[in-house]
Amino acid sequence: MTSIALRAPQRLRGVIQVPGDKSISHRAVIFNAVAAGSAQVSNFLAGADCLATIACVRALGVDVQRAGTEVRITGAGLHGLCEPADVLDCGNSGTTLRLLAGLLAGRPLFAVLSGDASLRSRPQRRIVAPLRALGAWLDGRDDGDRAPLAVRGATLSGGRYALPVASAQVKSALLLAGLAGSGPLTLTGKIASRDHSERMLQAMGVDLRLSPEQISLHPPTDPQLPAPLTLRVPGDPSSASFWWVAAAIHPDAELTTAGVCLNPTRTGALEVLRAMGAAITISNERVEGSEPVGDVTVRSSQLRGASIGGELIPRLIDEIPVLAVAAACAEGDTVIRDAQELRAKETDRIATVAGGLAALGVAVEPTADGMAIAGRGPRLVGAELASHGDHRLAMAWAVAALVARGETRVHDPDAVTVSYPGFWETLAGLRA
Ligand code: S3P
């Protein structure tokens, strides 16, 4: 499909099962790939990014059987991966490339990691530099900053590393490298980012100690570790956030997203929407595996502008495109700052989000680390909007179309398959 035409519906009602969390799905496959035995993962996200992870892990000699959202992984153990016969194609997925670079850096094999044009344009020095400091050999274009990345694994030392960016991908790459290290690894600095890797490693019996200042990992010596981890992947809060904003900005809406991961490192968008005045109810809160989960209901709301920055940013970084749509529909101004990481995502999301909002008739000023958005209330103007091949932009523009006057056309809508394969079908169901 080259484009999709959308108009604002009269009402929006529904209970939505969003697909499994992308970050947890990647990790469930990668960590179980080096576990000592078989694990069953249900509600796996069968989106393009996580399927790329499965393909790469299979190319490393791991048996992965998938039927829809059910996945069985027979781990090769910490030292059982095979040298891949070809380039590992990570597609559009930064998580696949960075976590696998960490995993492979400490294994005695040679591998090349690459992906699509977007992934090959994204910065990799953030993993290459610390992995080199641990004794790994990695190289790539631009002195190791761009994929294709070549990895010749080595026995890594442990040690200390202070994370200069709050990035769960960097943190997880180092923890994966540290699993096969010759001594303990301690991470300090900007360790506050999504913590699914830490939760999963602890649940797999790995000696991982956490404090607000540092993470220490002791490489397992018991061949039964890491123990395989069977789990159900909770719903993805980043996918659910599109429906939260849709319900909040639409004048006649009530939407429930059921079984969503409510890990506090992922719920910054809920906090911001609440501060903007969104009517949000959380029910059925429970713990599934290592993660808190609940149902989130959002109703039509009068939103006001907000200030978004500081420690909140890593907790809502992927939700900024759709929060920008919420800000555009609010009364008053919203300022987003400290979000320079947006420039290193699937697209430069400061530029691409600002460009789309401007087309919708919104006064928006991009800055080096965010943007200022002048809220228009519910008065967006239908427009032609490019997804630029970025899944989260395609979905953010679909949400804008739910309140825009006239027709909105989203180009390259298939980009959603990266993280939310059934997005357009679910949207059609809510409008019916
Ligand atoms: C992810 C971490 C985040 C996020 C990405 C998924 C992960 O990136 O934007 O979509 O699964 O670890 P950074 O860690 O680079 O901030």
Tab-separated table of C-alpha atoms and ligand atoms in Angstrom:
chain	number	residue	atom	x	y	z
A	1	MET	CA	0.000	0.000	0.000
A	2	THR	CA	1.466	3.380	-0.896
A	3	SER	CA	-0.932	5.544	1.125
A	4	ILE	CA	-4.063	5.379	3.257
A	5	ALA	CA	-6.820	8.027	3.373
A	6	LEU	CA	-8.471	8.731	6.735
A	7	ARG	CA	-11.280	10.941	8.031
A	8	ALA	CA	-12.372	11.756	11.575
A	9	PRO	CA	-14.980	9.257	12.893
A	10	GLN	CA	-18.018	10.340	14.953
A	11	ARG	CA	-17.090	8.169	17.902
A	12	LEU	CA	-14.363	5.824	19.072
A	13	ARG	CA	-15.147	2.906	21.363
A	14	GLY	CA	-13.400	-0.351	22.033
A	15	VAL	CA	-11.267	-2.701	24.080
A	16	ILE	CA	-7.940	-3.300	22.392
A	17	GLN	CA	-5.401	-6.070	22.946
A	18	VAL	CA	-2.238	-4.343	21.839
A	19	PRO	CA	0.507	-6.668	20.579
A	20	GLY	CA	3.293	-7.913	22.823
A	21	ASP	CA	5.973	-5.503	23.961
A	22	LYS	CA	8.749	-5.026	21.417
A	23	SER	CA	11.605	-4.596	23.884
A	24	ILE	CA	10.585	-7.640	25.922
A	25	SER	CA	10.007	-9.775	22.802
A	26	HIS	CA	13.540	-9.069	21.521
A	27	ARG	CA	15.035	-9.819	24.907
A	28	ALA	CA	13.002	-13.000	25.416
A	29	VAL	CA	14.582	-14.432	22.261
A	30	ILE	CA	18.118	-13.113	22.743
A	31	PHE	CA	18.502	-14.032	26.425
A	32	ASN	CA	16.870	-17.423	25.974
A	33	ALA	CA	19.188	-18.056	23.000
A	34	VAL	CA	22.073	-18.402	25.475
A	35	ALA	CA	20.075	-20.158	28.190
A	36	ALA	CA	20.742	-23.722	29.309
A	37	GLY	CA	17.508	-25.289	27.996
A	38	SER	CA	14.178	-24.595	26.288
A	39	ALA	CA	11.716	-21.805	26.989
A	40	GLN	CA	8.252	-20.960	25.699
A	41	VAL	CA	7.391	-17.332	24.961
A	42	SER	CA	3.751	-16.433	24.374
A	43	ASN	CA	2.213	-13.191	23.089
A	44	PHE	CA	5.487	-12.576	21.230
A	45	LEU	CA	5.390	-9.519	18.969
A	46	ALA	CA	5.432	-10.923	15.433
A	47	GLY	CA	6.429	-7.541	13.993
A	48	ALA	CA	9.257	-7.037	11.522
A	49	ASP	CA	11.808	-5.942	14.156
A	50	CYS	CA	11.373	-8.969	16.408
A	51	LEU	CA	11.192	-11.338	13.433
A	52	ALA	CA	14.594	-9.965	12.388
A	53	THR	CA	15.869	-10.911	15.856
A	54	ILE	CA	14.547	-14.460	15.437
A	55	ALA	CA	16.189	-14.784	12.003
A	56	CYS	CA	19.553	-13.558	13.357
A	57	VAL	CA	19.435	-15.852	16.378
A	58	ARG	CA	18.635	-18.810	14.104
A	59	ALA	CA	21.647	-17.854	11.964
A	60	LEU	CA	23.725	-18.239	15.160
A	61	GLY	CA	22.639	-21.874	15.343
A	62	VAL	CA	19.812	-21.531	17.867
A	63	ASP	CA	16.617	-23.526	17.316
A	64	VAL	CA	13.654	-21.126	17.357
A	65	GLN	CA	10.193	-22.462	16.465
A	66	ARG	CA	7.407	-19.923	15.956
A	67	ALA	CA	3.684	-20.388	15.382
A	68	GLY	CA	2.077	-16.947	15.321
A	69	THR	CA	2.779	-15.312	18.666
A	70	GLU	CA	4.006	-18.551	20.326
A	71	VAL	CA	7.762	-19.050	20.220
A	72	ARG	CA	9.894	-21.923	21.514
A	73	ILE	CA	13.608	-21.244	21.914
A	74	THR	CA	16.104	-23.988	22.642
A	75	GLY	CA	19.049	-22.142	24.126
A	76	ALA	CA	22.571	-22.974	23.002
A	77	GLY	CA	24.034	-22.123	26.394
A	78	LEU	CA	26.438	-19.259	27.058
A	79	HIS	CA	29.205	-20.775	24.940
A	80	GLY	CA	27.228	-22.615	22.264
A	81	LEU	CA	26.553	-20.034	19.539
A	82	CYS	CA	27.834	-20.797	16.016
A	83	GLU	CA	29.560	-18.456	13.614
A	84	PRO	CA	26.925	-17.124	11.178
A	85	ALA	CA	27.470	-18.007	7.504
A	86	ASP	CA	26.364	-14.611	6.228
A	87	VAL	CA	25.696	-11.023	7.236
A	88	LEU	CA	23.136	-10.786	10.039
A	89	ASP	CA	20.299	-8.639	8.668
A	90	CYS	CA	18.775	-6.619	11.513
A	91	GLY	CA	16.320	-4.840	9.182
A	92	ASN	CA	15.086	-1.610	10.758
A	93	SER	CA	15.845	-2.722	14.312
A	94	GLY	CA	18.370	-0.891	16.470
A	95	THR	CA	17.613	-3.201	19.378
A	96	THR	CA	18.514	-6.268	17.297
A	97	LEU	CA	21.775	-4.805	16.058
A	98	ARG	CA	22.975	-3.341	19.341
A	99	LEU	CA	22.018	-6.237	21.611
A	100	LEU	CA	23.503	-8.788	19.225
A	101	ALA	CA	26.716	-6.758	18.924
A	102	GLY	CA	27.022	-7.018	22.700
A	103	LEU	CA	26.169	-10.708	22.727
A	104	LEU	CA	28.705	-11.541	19.996
A	105	ALA	CA	31.518	-9.316	21.271
A	106	GLY	CA	32.447	-11.884	23.900
A	107	ARG	CA	32.076	-15.038	21.773
A	108	PRO	CA	34.892	-16.649	19.734
A	109	LEU	CA	33.402	-16.004	16.302
A	110	PHE	CA	33.234	-13.482	13.471
A	111	ALA	CA	29.988	-11.775	12.484
A	112	VAL	CA	28.791	-8.806	10.480
A	113	LEU	CA	25.647	-6.928	11.526
A	114	SER	CA	23.778	-4.715	9.122
A	115	GLY	CA	20.293	-3.540	8.231
A	116	ASP	CA	18.210	-1.162	6.169
A	117	ALA	CA	19.228	2.369	5.156
A	118	SER	CA	17.713	3.876	8.320
A	119	LEU	CA	19.589	1.490	10.616
A	120	ARG	CA	22.854	1.957	8.707
A	121	SER	CA	22.563	5.712	9.265
A	122	ARG	CA	22.173	5.464	13.066
A	123	PRO	CA	25.056	5.987	15.533
A	124	GLN	CA	26.825	2.884	16.845
A	125	ARG	CA	29.877	4.354	18.577
A	126	ARG	CA	27.761	4.306	21.726
A	127	ILE	CA	28.115	0.503	21.789
A	128	VAL	CA	31.368	0.128	19.884
A	129	ALA	CA	33.402	2.345	22.254
A	130	PRO	CA	32.424	0.588	25.518
A	131	LEU	CA	32.662	-2.871	23.964
A	132	ARG	CA	36.167	-2.018	22.716
A	133	ALA	CA	37.007	-0.831	26.228
A	134	LEU	CA	36.019	-4.293	27.528
A	135	GLY	CA	38.490	-5.857	25.063
A	136	ALA	CA	36.249	-6.586	22.078
A	137	TRP	CA	37.179	-6.033	18.448
A	138	LEU	CA	34.489	-4.217	16.487
A	139	ASP	CA	34.700	-2.007	13.460
A	140	GLY	CA	32.397	-0.381	10.963
A	141	ARG	CA	32.021	2.580	8.681
A	142	ASP	CA	32.947	5.982	10.077
A	143	ASP	CA	35.480	4.473	12.500
A	144	GLY	CA	32.937	2.061	13.910
A	145	ASP	CA	30.039	4.507	14.203
A	146	ARG	CA	27.850	3.098	11.397
A	147	ALA	CA	26.781	-0.373	10.325
A	148	PRO	CA	27.692	-2.667	8.740
A	149	LEU	CA	29.510	-3.530	11.941
A	150	ALA	CA	32.061	-6.317	11.993
A	151	VAL	CA	32.615	-8.163	15.268
A	152	ARG	CA	35.438	-10.566	16.020
A	153	GLY	CA	34.609	-11.861	19.438
A	154	ALA	CA	37.188	-12.093	22.186
A	155	THR	CA	37.255	-13.030	25.842
A	156	LEU	CA	36.213	-9.811	27.507
A	157	SER	CA	37.375	-8.464	30.799
A	158	GLY	CA	34.888	-7.192	33.313
A	159	GLY	CA	35.386	-3.733	34.725
A	160	ARG	CA	33.503	-0.511	35.215
A	161	TYR	CA	31.849	1.613	32.593
A	162	ALA	CA	29.956	4.899	33.080
A	163	LEU	CA	27.105	5.138	30.550
A	164	PRO	CA	27.199	8.570	28.898
A	165	VAL	CA	23.680	8.254	27.359
A	166	ALA	CA	20.521	6.914	28.989
A	167	SER	CA	20.079	4.055	26.529
A	168	ALA	CA	18.632	0.659	27.347
A	169	GLN	CA	20.111	-0.679	24.144
A	170	VAL	CA	23.633	0.296	25.191
A	171	LYS	CA	23.058	-0.944	28.744
A	172	SER	CA	21.699	-4.260	27.469
A	173	ALA	CA	24.518	-4.709	24.936
A	174	LEU	CA	27.038	-4.349	27.755
A	175	LEU	CA	25.161	-6.733	30.054
A	176	LEU	CA	25.077	-9.331	27.254
A	177	ALA	CA	28.813	-8.858	26.709
A	178	GLY	CA	29.384	-9.039	30.458
A	179	LEU	CA	27.618	-12.417	30.698
A	180	ALA	CA	30.644	-14.064	29.081
A	181	GLY	CA	33.246	-11.822	30.736
A	182	SER	CA	36.222	-13.048	32.742
A	183	GLY	CA	35.179	-10.959	35.754
A	184	PRO	CA	32.318	-8.853	37.122
A	185	LEU	CA	31.024	-5.886	35.155
A	186	THR	CA	29.782	-2.721	36.848
A	187	LEU	CA	27.767	-0.086	34.992
A	188	THR	CA	27.372	3.408	36.411
A	189	GLY	CA	26.321	6.772	34.924
A	190	LYS	CA	23.036	7.048	33.040
A	191	ILE	CA	21.626	3.627	33.932
A	192	ALA	CA	18.028	4.870	34.332
A	193	SER	CA	16.296	3.545	31.214
A	194	ARG	CA	13.943	0.638	30.539
A	195	ASP	CA	15.051	-2.207	32.797
A	196	HIS	CA	13.627	-5.308	31.099
A	197	SER	CA	17.110	-6.812	30.662
A	198	GLU	CA	17.879	-6.496	34.354
A	199	ARG	CA	14.540	-8.056	35.322
A	200	MET	CA	14.965	-10.892	32.854
A	201	LEU	CA	18.553	-11.725	33.811
A	202	GLN	CA	17.621	-11.848	37.491
A	203	ALA	CA	14.652	-14.099	36.697
A	204	MET	CA	17.074	-16.386	34.799
A	205	GLY	CA	19.162	-16.793	37.944
A	206	VAL	CA	22.044	-14.510	36.937
A	207	ASP	CA	23.797	-12.693	39.792
A	208	LEU	CA	22.872	-9.124	38.915
A	209	ARG	CA	22.788	-6.511	41.671
A	210	LEU	CA	21.004	-3.207	41.326
A	211	SER	CA	21.172	0.093	43.143
A	212	PRO	CA	20.076	3.531	41.951
A	213	GLU	CA	23.739	4.295	41.134
A	214	GLN	CA	25.000	1.077	39.601
A	215	ILE	CA	24.382	-2.345	38.117
A	216	SER	CA	26.835	-5.188	38.829
A	217	LEU	CA	26.796	-8.392	36.862
A	218	HIS	CA	28.742	-11.494	37.891
A	219	PRO	CA	29.161	-13.838	34.913
A	220	PRO	CA	27.617	-17.208	35.722
A	221	THR	CA	29.984	-20.111	36.266
A	222	ASP	CA	27.237	-22.722	36.765
A	223	PRO	CA	26.556	-24.378	33.351
A	224	GLN	CA	22.827	-24.473	34.242
A	225	LEU	CA	22.775	-20.663	34.026
A	226	PRO	CA	21.268	-18.572	32.597
A	227	ALA	CA	18.202	-20.724	33.263
A	228	PRO	CA	15.624	-20.724	30.447
A	229	LEU	CA	12.785	-18.279	31.079
A	230	THR	CA	9.241	-19.106	30.003
A	231	LEU	CA	7.082	-16.012	29.898
A	232	ARG	CA	4.048	-14.250	28.500
A	233	VAL	CA	5.037	-10.933	26.915
A	234	PRO	CA	2.804	-8.127	28.233
A	235	GLY	CA	1.137	-5.648	25.858
A	236	ASP	CA	3.390	-2.890	24.549
A	237	PRO	CA	2.759	0.473	26.258
A	238	SER	CA	4.385	2.238	23.310
A	239	SER	CA	1.768	0.705	20.988
A	240	ALA	CA	-1.017	1.403	23.503
A	241	SER	CA	-0.013	5.076	23.685
A	242	PHE	CA	-1.504	5.697	20.218
A	243	TRP	CA	-4.927	4.671	21.538
A	244	TRP	CA	-4.459	6.650	24.779
A	245	VAL	CA	-3.874	9.843	22.812
A	246	ALA	CA	-6.610	9.000	20.276
A	247	ALA	CA	-9.169	8.667	23.073
A	248	ALA	CA	-7.967	11.768	24.910
A	249	ILE	CA	-8.160	14.113	21.898
A	250	HIS	CA	-11.318	12.743	20.237
A	251	PRO	CA	-14.553	14.436	21.426
A	252	ASP	CA	-16.552	11.192	21.792
A	253	ALA	CA	-14.204	8.389	22.783
A	254	GLU	CA	-13.559	5.698	25.325
A	255	LEU	CA	-10.815	3.186	24.622
A	256	THR	CA	-9.352	0.488	26.852
A	257	THR	CA	-5.984	-1.119	26.193
A	258	ALA	CA	-5.923	-4.425	28.070
A	259	GLY	CA	-2.933	-6.199	29.609
A	260	VAL	CA	-0.372	-3.450	29.024
A	261	CYS	CA	3.089	-3.445	30.601
A	262	LEU	CA	3.118	-0.795	33.358
A	263	ASN	CA	6.810	-1.009	34.192
A	264	PRO	CA	7.616	2.449	35.643
A	265	THR	CA	10.542	2.825	33.225
A	266	ARG	CA	7.932	2.808	30.412
A	267	THR	CA	4.992	4.825	31.773
A	268	GLY	CA	6.205	8.406	31.336
A	269	ALA	CA	3.569	9.021	28.638
A	270	LEU	CA	0.750	8.107	31.041
A	271	GLU	CA	2.143	10.572	33.590
A	272	VAL	CA	2.396	13.348	31.003
A	273	LEU	CA	-1.097	12.696	29.643
A	274	ARG	CA	-2.465	12.825	33.191
A	275	ALA	CA	-0.662	16.115	33.805
A	276	MET	CA	-2.202	17.401	30.551
A	277	GLY	CA	-5.655	16.619	31.963
A	278	ALA	CA	-6.421	13.277	30.290
A	279	ALA	CA	-9.116	11.139	31.959
A	280	ILE	CA	-7.212	7.909	32.603
A	281	THR	CA	-8.274	4.911	34.693
A	282	ILE	CA	-6.002	1.972	35.402
A	283	SER	CA	-7.617	-1.284	36.487
A	284	ASN	CA	-6.877	-4.967	36.923
A	285	GLU	CA	-3.298	-4.261	38.011
A	286	ARG	CA	-1.231	-7.404	38.447
A	287	VAL	CA	2.257	-8.823	38.013
A	288	GLU	CA	2.926	-11.159	35.076
A	289	GLY	CA	6.333	-12.810	35.185
A	290	SER	CA	8.778	-10.041	36.015
A	291	GLU	CA	6.620	-7.125	34.866
A	292	PRO	CA	3.677	-5.118	36.280
A	293	VAL	CA	0.650	-5.167	33.952
A	294	GLY	CA	-2.800	-3.533	33.877
A	295	ASP	CA	-5.703	-2.290	31.756
A	296	VAL	CA	-5.680	1.389	30.805
A	297	THR	CA	-8.891	3.231	29.902
A	298	VAL	CA	-8.826	6.743	28.451
A	299	ARG	CA	-11.848	8.962	27.738
A	300	SER	CA	-12.362	12.206	25.795
A	301	SER	CA	-10.551	14.997	27.623
A	302	GLN	CA	-9.747	18.690	27.401
A	303	LEU	CA	-5.958	18.688	27.267
A	304	ARG	CA	-3.645	21.501	28.284
A	305	GLY	CA	-0.022	22.044	27.300
A	306	ALA	CA	2.828	20.546	29.328
A	307	SER	CA	6.537	20.784	29.902
A	308	ILE	CA	8.290	17.503	29.053
A	309	GLY	CA	11.972	17.018	29.897
A	310	GLY	CA	14.576	15.739	32.338
A	311	GLU	CA	14.248	12.268	33.853
A	312	LEU	CA	10.925	11.727	32.077
A	313	ILE	CA	12.530	11.584	28.634
A	314	PRO	CA	13.955	8.029	28.707
A	315	ARG	CA	10.602	6.864	30.132
A	316	LEU	CA	8.625	8.141	27.130
A	317	ILE	CA	11.157	8.561	24.335
A	318	ASP	CA	9.255	6.352	21.857
A	319	GLU	CA	5.934	8.050	22.680
A	320	ILE	CA	7.055	11.571	21.764
A	321	PRO	CA	5.623	11.494	18.210
A	322	VAL	CA	2.116	10.763	19.505
A	323	LEU	CA	2.519	13.013	22.570
A	324	ALA	CA	3.353	15.786	20.089
A	325	VAL	CA	-0.036	15.142	18.445
A	326	ALA	CA	-1.675	15.369	21.893
A	327	ALA	CA	0.172	18.654	22.486
A	328	ALA	CA	-1.035	19.983	19.128
A	329	CYS	CA	-4.642	19.310	20.235
A	330	ALA	CA	-4.190	20.842	23.687
A	331	GLU	CA	-4.913	24.384	24.844
A	332	GLY	CA	-1.649	26.229	25.432
A	333	ASP	CA	1.968	25.545	24.634
A	334	THR	CA	4.015	22.393	25.141
A	335	VAL	CA	7.787	22.393	25.342
A	336	ILE	CA	9.802	19.194	24.879
A	337	ARG	CA	13.461	19.409	25.884
A	338	ASP	CA	16.397	17.094	26.754
A	339	ALA	CA	15.232	14.786	23.943
A	340	GLN	CA	18.203	15.042	21.551
A	341	GLU	CA	18.085	11.211	21.383
A	342	LEU	CA	15.085	11.675	19.063
A	343	ARG	CA	17.552	12.645	16.348
A	344	ALA	CA	19.081	9.130	16.475
A	345	LYS	CA	15.845	7.113	16.124
A	346	GLU	CA	14.417	5.403	13.013
A	347	THR	CA	14.198	8.923	11.579
A	348	ASP	CA	15.348	12.245	13.023
A	349	ARG	CA	12.078	12.511	14.931
A	350	ILE	CA	12.576	16.163	15.850
A	351	ALA	CA	12.637	17.044	12.146
A	352	THR	CA	10.031	14.537	10.941
A	353	VAL	CA	7.512	15.173	13.753
A	354	ALA	CA	7.835	18.947	13.401
A	355	GLY	CA	7.396	18.668	9.623
A	356	GLY	CA	4.193	16.642	9.960
A	357	LEU	CA	2.702	18.892	12.643
A	358	ALA	CA	3.378	21.955	10.476
A	359	ALA	CA	1.500	20.264	7.610
A	360	LEU	CA	-1.446	19.730	10.005
A	361	GLY	CA	-1.569	23.500	10.566
A	362	VAL	CA	0.272	23.521	13.903
A	363	ALA	CA	2.805	26.203	14.872
A	364	VAL	CA	5.853	24.168	15.883
A	365	GLU	CA	9.428	25.189	16.451
A	366	PRO	CA	12.061	22.452	16.380
A	367	THR	CA	15.055	22.952	18.685
A	368	ALA	CA	18.343	21.082	19.099
A	369	ASP	CA	16.875	18.830	21.796
A	370	GLY	CA	13.125	18.916	21.271
A	371	MET	CA	10.421	21.273	20.064
A	372	ALA	CA	7.898	23.878	21.136
A	373	ILE	CA	4.317	23.201	20.039
A	374	ALA	CA	1.542	25.799	20.117
A	375	GLY	CA	-1.628	23.848	20.935
A	376	ARG	CA	-4.576	24.520	18.606
A	377	GLY	CA	-7.283	22.742	20.570
A	378	PRO	CA	-9.207	20.273	18.395
A	379	ARG	CA	-8.582	22.129	15.138
A	380	LEU	CA	-6.035	20.175	13.084
A	381	VAL	CA	-6.289	20.478	9.308
A	382	GLY	CA	-6.228	17.277	7.239
A	383	ALA	CA	-2.979	16.920	5.285
A	384	GLU	CA	-0.699	14.669	3.238
A	385	LEU	CA	1.728	13.176	5.758
A	386	ALA	CA	4.850	11.090	5.190
A	387	SER	CA	5.749	8.269	7.542
A	388	HIS	CA	9.316	8.415	6.152
A	389	GLY	CA	9.268	4.634	6.716
A	390	ASP	CA	9.085	5.278	10.497
A	391	HIS	CA	6.449	3.091	12.199
A	392	ARG	CA	5.765	5.481	15.048
A	393	LEU	CA	5.236	8.415	12.694
A	394	ALA	CA	2.729	6.476	10.578
A	395	MET	CA	0.688	5.705	13.720
A	396	ALA	CA	1.000	9.212	15.184
A	397	TRP	CA	-0.369	10.661	11.925
A	398	ALA	CA	-3.239	8.169	11.965
A	399	VAL	CA	-4.143	9.463	15.437
A	400	ALA	CA	-3.996	13.076	14.220
A	401	ALA	CA	-6.336	12.118	11.359
A	402	LEU	CA	-8.977	11.049	13.923
A	403	VAL	CA	-9.572	14.707	14.821
A	404	ALA	CA	-8.418	16.573	11.696
A	405	ARG	CA	-10.850	18.486	9.483
A	406	GLY	CA	-11.192	16.886	6.032
A	407	GLU	CA	-9.074	14.074	4.686
A	408	THR	CA	-5.626	13.063	5.922
A	409	ARG	CA	-3.468	10.832	3.771
A	410	VAL	CA	-0.633	8.857	5.408
A	411	HIS	CA	2.049	7.773	2.969
A	412	ASP	CA	3.951	4.483	3.376
A	413	PRO	CA	1.518	3.192	6.028
A	414	ASP	CA	3.046	-0.323	5.930
A	415	ALA	CA	5.852	1.028	8.116
A	416	VAL	CA	3.621	0.073	11.090
A	417	THR	CA	4.515	-3.617	10.618
A	418	VAL	CA	7.816	-2.936	12.406
A	419	SER	CA	6.066	-2.813	15.798
A	420	TYR	CA	2.290	-3.101	15.284
A	421	PRO	CA	1.322	-5.438	12.434
A	422	GLY	CA	-2.475	-5.182	12.968
A	423	PHE	CA	-2.614	-1.436	13.573
A	424	TRP	CA	-4.713	-0.422	10.545
A	425	GLU	CA	-7.176	-3.294	11.043
A	426	THR	CA	-7.643	-2.368	14.718
A	427	LEU	CA	-8.197	1.259	13.758
A	428	ALA	CA	-10.809	0.244	11.183
A	429	GLY	CA	-12.587	-1.840	13.863
A	430	LEU	CA	-12.795	1.088	16.300
A	431	ARG	CA	-14.348	3.320	13.674
A	432	ALA	CA	-16.936	0.780	12.571
B	1	S3P	C1	14.788	0.094	23.253
B	1	S3P	C2	15.366	1.190	23.826
B	1	S3P	C3	15.141	2.558	23.369
B	1	S3P	C4	13.905	2.665	22.484
B	1	S3P	C5	13.853	1.576	21.461
B	1	S3P	C6	13.838	0.211	22.134
B	1	S3P	C7	15.122	-1.239	23.782
B	1	S3P	O1	16.258	3.001	22.637
B	1	S3P	O2	13.873	3.921	21.842
B	1	S3P	O3	12.680	1.708	20.667
B	1	S3P	O4	14.411	-2.220	23.467
B	1	S3P	O5	16.096	-1.337	24.527
B	1	S3P	P1	17.603	3.512	23.380
B	1	S3P	O6	18.004	2.474	24.315
B	1	S3P	O7	18.603	3.711	22.289
B	1	S3P	O8	17.216	4.780	24.031
